Amino acid sequence: LEERWRSLKHTSEARERGLEELVDDLKTFRESGEQLRTWLGGKEKLLAILGPMATEPALVGSQLQQVALLEEEMGGQAAVYDQFITAGVAIADKCTPESRDADNINGQIEEVNKSWDKLQHRLGERHTHLETTLGLSTQYFSALQALADFLTTATERIEAWPPVPASAPAAALIAQ
């Protein structure tokens, strides 16, 4: 009888620890999920209002810094994202496979994963495009400046030439 009581007590304690872990996982999953959804939604809106890419090198550089800051923020949220995934997987593993609860948890994980991946992709894509644009824009504005310098010098040289007479006899005199 005493051995059965110890066994029952041990089983009860193990289940209590399991339930406490499950409650902690559920709390972490809910809180980190809410935080991630809010943060991801805000960053999606921010990306939507960033507008088109600039063409002037200084403005492109500024936009590149904005994207780098967003990427840094995303890196800061990675711990919350990892907690969410870890807690969700732990909960789903304890659910009956293909139950409504497991489907619900997996659906929430999938939703956040899609939003996370979409934001990550959009940031990476914009970063790449901005870097390419910065290189091309810098080359363009350097060539434009070189052309402006050349035209200024050429204009000064042309203006230093003697005036050309308007009449044909005067042109003949200049030619002699």
PDB file of C-alpha atoms in Angstrom:
ATOM      1  CA  LEU A   1       0.000   0.000   0.000  1.00  0.00           C
ATOM      2  CA  GLU A   2       2.785   2.381   0.893  1.00  0.00           C
ATOM      3  CA  GLU A   3       4.594   1.659  -2.373  1.00  0.00           C
ATOM      4  CA  ARG A   4       1.459   2.323  -4.386  1.00  0.00           C
ATOM      5  CA  TRP A   5       0.998   5.584  -2.493  1.00  0.00           C
ATOM      6  CA  ARG A   6       4.586   6.678  -3.386  1.00  0.00           C
ATOM      7  CA  SER A   7       4.036   5.712  -6.997  1.00  0.00           C
ATOM      8  CA  LEU A   8       0.787   7.651  -7.137  1.00  0.00           C
ATOM      9  CA  LYS A   9       2.413  10.630  -5.417  1.00  0.00           C
ATOM     10  CA  HIS A  10       5.353  10.537  -7.864  1.00  0.00           C
ATOM     11  CA  THR A  11       2.975  10.329 -10.843  1.00  0.00           C
ATOM     12  CA  SER A  12       0.903  13.189  -9.451  1.00  0.00           C
ATOM     13  CA  GLU A  13       4.005  15.369  -8.951  1.00  0.00           C
ATOM     14  CA  ALA A  14       5.210  14.596 -12.488  1.00  0.00           C
ATOM     15  CA  ARG A  15       1.824  15.561 -13.926  1.00  0.00           C
ATOM     16  CA  GLU A  16       1.796  18.736 -11.845  1.00  0.00           C
ATOM     17  CA  ARG A  17       5.224  19.709 -13.232  1.00  0.00           C
ATOM     18  CA  GLY A  18       3.983  18.887 -16.730  1.00  0.00           C
ATOM     19  CA  LEU A  19       0.900  21.063 -16.260  1.00  0.00           C
ATOM     20  CA  GLU A  20       3.001  23.918 -14.861  1.00  0.00           C
ATOM     21  CA  GLU A  21       5.313  23.690 -17.890  1.00  0.00           C
ATOM     22  CA  LEU A  22       2.303  23.660 -20.189  1.00  0.00           C
ATOM     23  CA  VAL A  23       0.833  26.733 -18.476  1.00  0.00           C
ATOM     24  CA  ASP A  24       4.201  28.508 -18.807  1.00  0.00           C
ATOM     25  CA  ASP A  25       4.393  27.531 -22.482  1.00  0.00           C
ATOM     26  CA  LEU A  26       0.825  28.754 -23.089  1.00  0.00           C
ATOM     27  CA  LYS A  27       1.558  32.052 -21.344  1.00  0.00           C
ATOM     28  CA  THR A  28       4.794  32.553 -23.310  1.00  0.00           C
ATOM     29  CA  PHE A  29       3.059  31.579 -26.556  1.00  0.00           C
ATOM     30  CA  ARG A  30       0.169  33.982 -26.016  1.00  0.00           C
ATOM     31  CA  GLU A  31       2.276  36.928 -24.842  1.00  0.00           C
ATOM     32  CA  SER A  32       5.029  36.571 -27.440  1.00  0.00           C
ATOM     33  CA  GLY A  33       2.440  35.976 -30.166  1.00  0.00           C
ATOM     34  CA  GLU A  34       0.581  39.181 -29.293  1.00  0.00           C
ATOM     35  CA  GLN A  35       3.829  41.127 -29.134  1.00  0.00           C
ATOM     36  CA  LEU A  36       5.039  39.750 -32.477  1.00  0.00           C
ATOM     37  CA  ARG A  37       1.740  40.354 -34.271  1.00  0.00           C
ATOM     38  CA  THR A  38       1.667  43.961 -33.081  1.00  0.00           C
ATOM     39  CA  TRP A  39       5.320  44.552 -33.938  1.00  0.00           C
ATOM     40  CA  LEU A  40       5.098  42.843 -37.346  1.00  0.00           C
ATOM     41  CA  GLY A  41       1.925  44.761 -38.229  1.00  0.00           C
ATOM     42  CA  GLY A  42       3.597  48.054 -37.346  1.00  0.00           C
ATOM     43  CA  LYS A  43       6.674  47.285 -39.414  1.00  0.00           C
ATOM     44  CA  GLU A  44       4.565  46.217 -42.403  1.00  0.00           C
ATOM     45  CA  LYS A  45       2.774  49.568 -42.228  1.00  0.00           C
ATOM     46  CA  LEU A  46       6.091  51.385 -41.920  1.00  0.00           C
ATOM     47  CA  LEU A  47       7.472  49.608 -44.980  1.00  0.00           C
ATOM     48  CA  ALA A  48       4.346  50.496 -46.918  1.00  0.00           C
ATOM     49  CA  ILE A  49       4.806  54.226 -46.265  1.00  0.00           C
ATOM     50  CA  LEU A  50       8.562  54.354 -46.957  1.00  0.00           C
ATOM     51  CA  GLY A  51       7.695  55.248 -50.512  1.00  0.00           C
ATOM     52  CA  PRO A  52       9.695  54.802 -53.676  1.00  0.00           C
ATOM     53  CA  MET A  53      13.453  54.604 -53.708  1.00  0.00           C
ATOM     54  CA  ALA A  54      15.297  57.882 -54.100  1.00  0.00           C
ATOM     55  CA  THR A  55      17.788  58.564 -56.873  1.00  0.00           C
ATOM     56  CA  GLU A  56      20.122  61.078 -55.235  1.00  0.00           C
ATOM     57  CA  PRO A  57      23.045  59.304 -53.501  1.00  0.00           C
ATOM     58  CA  ALA A  58      22.550  61.091 -50.165  1.00  0.00           C
ATOM     59  CA  LEU A  59      18.851  60.202 -50.051  1.00  0.00           C
ATOM     60  CA  VAL A  60      19.528  56.607 -51.125  1.00  0.00           C
ATOM     61  CA  GLY A  61      22.105  56.377 -48.332  1.00  0.00           C
ATOM     62  CA  SER A  62      19.527  57.669 -45.865  1.00  0.00           C
ATOM     63  CA  GLN A  63      16.975  55.087 -47.034  1.00  0.00           C
ATOM     64  CA  LEU A  64      19.636  52.389 -46.742  1.00  0.00           C
ATOM     65  CA  GLN A  65      20.204  53.440 -43.118  1.00  0.00           C
ATOM     66  CA  GLN A  66      16.446  53.218 -42.466  1.00  0.00           C
ATOM     67  CA  VAL A  67      16.357  49.663 -43.807  1.00  0.00           C
ATOM     68  CA  ALA A  68      19.446  48.736 -41.780  1.00  0.00           C
ATOM     69  CA  LEU A  69      17.713  50.070 -38.662  1.00  0.00           C
ATOM     70  CA  LEU A  70      14.610  47.992 -39.415  1.00  0.00           C
ATOM     71  CA  GLU A  71      16.799  44.918 -39.955  1.00  0.00           C
ATOM     72  CA  GLU A  72      18.488  45.605 -36.618  1.00  0.00           C
ATOM     73  CA  GLU A  73      15.089  45.894 -34.927  1.00  0.00           C
ATOM     74  CA  MET A  74      14.088  42.607 -36.506  1.00  0.00           C
ATOM     75  CA  GLY A  75      17.219  41.026 -35.080  1.00  0.00           C
ATOM     76  CA  GLY A  76      16.173  42.351 -31.675  1.00  0.00           C
ATOM     77  CA  GLN A  77      12.793  40.662 -32.036  1.00  0.00           C
ATOM     78  CA  ALA A  78      14.384  37.326 -32.996  1.00  0.00           C
ATOM     79  CA  ALA A  79      14.477  36.195 -29.353  1.00  0.00           C
ATOM     80  CA  VAL A  80      10.734  36.817 -28.990  1.00  0.00           C
ATOM     81  CA  TYR A  81      10.133  35.023 -32.289  1.00  0.00           C
ATOM     82  CA  ASP A  82      12.208  32.035 -31.118  1.00  0.00           C
ATOM     83  CA  GLN A  83      10.315  31.926 -27.798  1.00  0.00           C
ATOM     84  CA  PHE A  84       7.021  31.960 -29.665  1.00  0.00           C
ATOM     85  CA  ILE A  85       8.061  29.105 -31.972  1.00  0.00           C
ATOM     86  CA  THR A  86       9.583  27.044 -29.155  1.00  0.00           C
ATOM     87  CA  ALA A  87       6.532  27.444 -26.908  1.00  0.00           C
ATOM     88  CA  GLY A  88       4.149  26.751 -29.799  1.00  0.00           C
ATOM     89  CA  VAL A  89       5.945  23.574 -30.813  1.00  0.00           C
ATOM     90  CA  ALA A  90       6.038  22.398 -27.173  1.00  0.00           C
ATOM     91  CA  ILE A  91       2.285  22.970 -26.859  1.00  0.00           C
ATOM     92  CA  ALA A  92       1.502  21.333 -30.205  1.00  0.00           C
ATOM     93  CA  ASP A  93       3.605  18.307 -29.214  1.00  0.00           C
ATOM     94  CA  LYS A  94       1.480  17.856 -26.086  1.00  0.00           C
ATOM     95  CA  CYS A  95      -1.786  18.094 -28.043  1.00  0.00           C
ATOM     96  CA  THR A  96      -3.459  15.174 -29.728  1.00  0.00           C
ATOM     97  CA  PRO A  97      -2.185  15.182 -33.322  1.00  0.00           C
ATOM     98  CA  GLU A  98      -4.608  16.761 -35.791  1.00  0.00           C
ATOM     99  CA  SER A  99      -6.913  17.885 -32.996  1.00  0.00           C
ATOM    100  CA  ARG A 100      -8.588  21.260 -33.137  1.00  0.00           C
ATOM    101  CA  ASP A 101      -6.166  22.562 -30.493  1.00  0.00           C
ATOM    102  CA  ALA A 102      -3.110  21.344 -32.396  1.00  0.00           C
ATOM    103  CA  ASP A 103      -4.467  22.828 -35.629  1.00  0.00           C
ATOM    104  CA  ASN A 104      -5.117  26.132 -33.862  1.00  0.00           C
ATOM    105  CA  ILE A 105      -1.581  26.306 -32.435  1.00  0.00           C
ATOM    106  CA  ASN A 106      -0.005  25.269 -35.747  1.00  0.00           C
ATOM    107  CA  GLY A 107      -2.166  27.829 -37.576  1.00  0.00           C
ATOM    108  CA  GLN A 108      -0.974  30.610 -35.282  1.00  0.00           C
ATOM    109  CA  ILE A 109       2.646  29.526 -35.739  1.00  0.00           C
ATOM    110  CA  GLU A 110       2.184  29.469 -39.507  1.00  0.00           C
ATOM    111  CA  GLU A 111       0.557  32.923 -39.511  1.00  0.00           C
ATOM    112  CA  VAL A 112       3.418  34.521 -37.563  1.00  0.00           C
ATOM    113  CA  ASN A 113       5.997  32.601 -39.620  1.00  0.00           C
ATOM    114  CA  LYS A 114       4.511  33.946 -42.862  1.00  0.00           C
ATOM    115  CA  SER A 115       4.473  37.517 -41.559  1.00  0.00           C
ATOM    116  CA  TRP A 116       8.036  37.185 -40.236  1.00  0.00           C
ATOM    117  CA  ASP A 117       9.342  35.680 -43.484  1.00  0.00           C
ATOM    118  CA  LYS A 118       7.485  38.259 -45.590  1.00  0.00           C
ATOM    119  CA  LEU A 119       8.941  41.167 -43.626  1.00  0.00           C
ATOM    120  CA  GLN A 120      12.404  39.632 -43.699  1.00  0.00           C
ATOM    121  CA  HIS A 121      12.144  39.119 -47.468  1.00  0.00           C
ATOM    122  CA  ARG A 122      10.869  42.645 -48.124  1.00  0.00           C
ATOM    123  CA  LEU A 123      13.629  44.184 -46.015  1.00  0.00           C
ATOM    124  CA  GLY A 124      16.301  42.095 -47.711  1.00  0.00           C
ATOM    125  CA  GLU A 125      14.934  42.889 -51.144  1.00  0.00           C
ATOM    126  CA  ARG A 126      14.766  46.632 -50.443  1.00  0.00           C
ATOM    127  CA  HIS A 127      18.272  46.556 -48.966  1.00  0.00           C
ATOM    128  CA  THR A 128      19.638  44.883 -52.098  1.00  0.00           C
ATOM    129  CA  HIS A 129      17.806  47.290 -54.415  1.00  0.00           C
ATOM    130  CA  LEU A 130      19.001  50.302 -52.452  1.00  0.00           C
ATOM    131  CA  GLU A 131      22.612  49.124 -52.535  1.00  0.00           C
ATOM    132  CA  THR A 132      22.370  48.640 -56.305  1.00  0.00           C
ATOM    133  CA  THR A 133      20.681  52.028 -56.708  1.00  0.00           C
ATOM    134  CA  LEU A 134      23.320  53.705 -54.543  1.00  0.00           C
ATOM    135  CA  GLY A 135      26.105  52.394 -56.781  1.00  0.00           C
ATOM    136  CA  LEU A 136      24.352  53.410 -59.986  1.00  0.00           C
ATOM    137  CA  SER A 137      23.231  56.749 -58.572  1.00  0.00           C
ATOM    138  CA  THR A 138      26.744  57.588 -57.424  1.00  0.00           C
ATOM    139  CA  GLN A 139      28.133  56.726 -60.861  1.00  0.00           C
ATOM    140  CA  TYR A 140      25.405  58.776 -62.575  1.00  0.00           C
ATOM    141  CA  PHE A 141      25.885  61.860 -60.416  1.00  0.00           C
ATOM    142  CA  SER A 142      29.687  61.613 -60.782  1.00  0.00           C
ATOM    143  CA  ALA A 143      29.310  61.484 -64.574  1.00  0.00           C
ATOM    144  CA  LEU A 144      26.783  64.336 -64.444  1.00  0.00           C
ATOM    145  CA  GLN A 145      29.209  66.442 -62.388  1.00  0.00           C
ATOM    146  CA  ALA A 146      32.065  65.664 -64.796  1.00  0.00           C
ATOM    147  CA  LEU A 147      29.827  66.709 -67.709  1.00  0.00           C
ATOM    148  CA  ALA A 148      28.840  69.944 -65.929  1.00  0.00           C
ATOM    149  CA  ASP A 149      32.517  70.706 -65.246  1.00  0.00           C
ATOM    150  CA  PHE A 150      33.395  70.013 -68.889  1.00  0.00           C
ATOM    151  CA  LEU A 151      30.575  72.225 -70.152  1.00  0.00           C
ATOM    152  CA  THR A 152      31.641  75.060 -67.849  1.00  0.00           C
ATOM    153  CA  THR A 153      35.240  74.840 -69.094  1.00  0.00           C
ATOM    154  CA  ALA A 154      34.146  74.539 -72.733  1.00  0.00           C
ATOM    155  CA  THR A 155      31.798  77.503 -72.375  1.00  0.00           C
ATOM    156  CA  GLU A 156      34.571  79.637 -70.853  1.00  0.00           C
ATOM    157  CA  ARG A 157      36.954  78.693 -73.702  1.00  0.00           C
ATOM    158  CA  ILE A 158      34.347  79.431 -76.386  1.00  0.00           C
ATOM    159  CA  GLU A 159      33.522  82.783 -74.796  1.00  0.00           C
ATOM    160  CA  ALA A 160      37.247  83.678 -74.902  1.00  0.00           C
ATOM    161  CA  TRP A 161      37.362  83.283 -78.699  1.00  0.00           C
ATOM    162  CA  PRO A 162      37.131  86.451 -80.803  1.00  0.00           C
ATOM    163  CA  PRO A 163      33.673  87.229 -82.122  1.00  0.00           C
ATOM    164  CA  VAL A 164      32.818  85.972 -85.593  1.00  0.00           C
ATOM    165  CA  PRO A 165      31.761  88.760 -87.990  1.00  0.00           C
ATOM    166  CA  ALA A 166      28.260  88.539 -89.355  1.00  0.00           C
ATOM    167  CA  SER A 167      29.027  89.538 -92.937  1.00  0.00           C
ATOM    168  CA  ALA A 168      30.864  87.496 -95.593  1.00  0.00           C
ATOM    169  CA  PRO A 169      33.408  90.246 -96.502  1.00  0.00           C
ATOM    170  CA  ALA A 170      34.381  90.608 -92.873  1.00  0.00           C
ATOM    171  CA  ALA A 171      34.914  86.843 -92.656  1.00  0.00           C
ATOM    172  CA  ALA A 172      37.258  87.083 -95.668  1.00  0.00           C
ATOM    173  CA  LEU A 173      39.236  89.836 -93.950  1.00  0.00           C
ATOM    174  CA  ILE A 174      39.633  87.715 -90.810  1.00  0.00           C
ATOM    175  CA  ALA A 175      40.761  84.784 -92.915  1.00  0.00           C
ATOM    176  CA  GLN A 176      43.558  86.947 -94.530  1.00  0.00           C
TER     177      GLN A 176
END
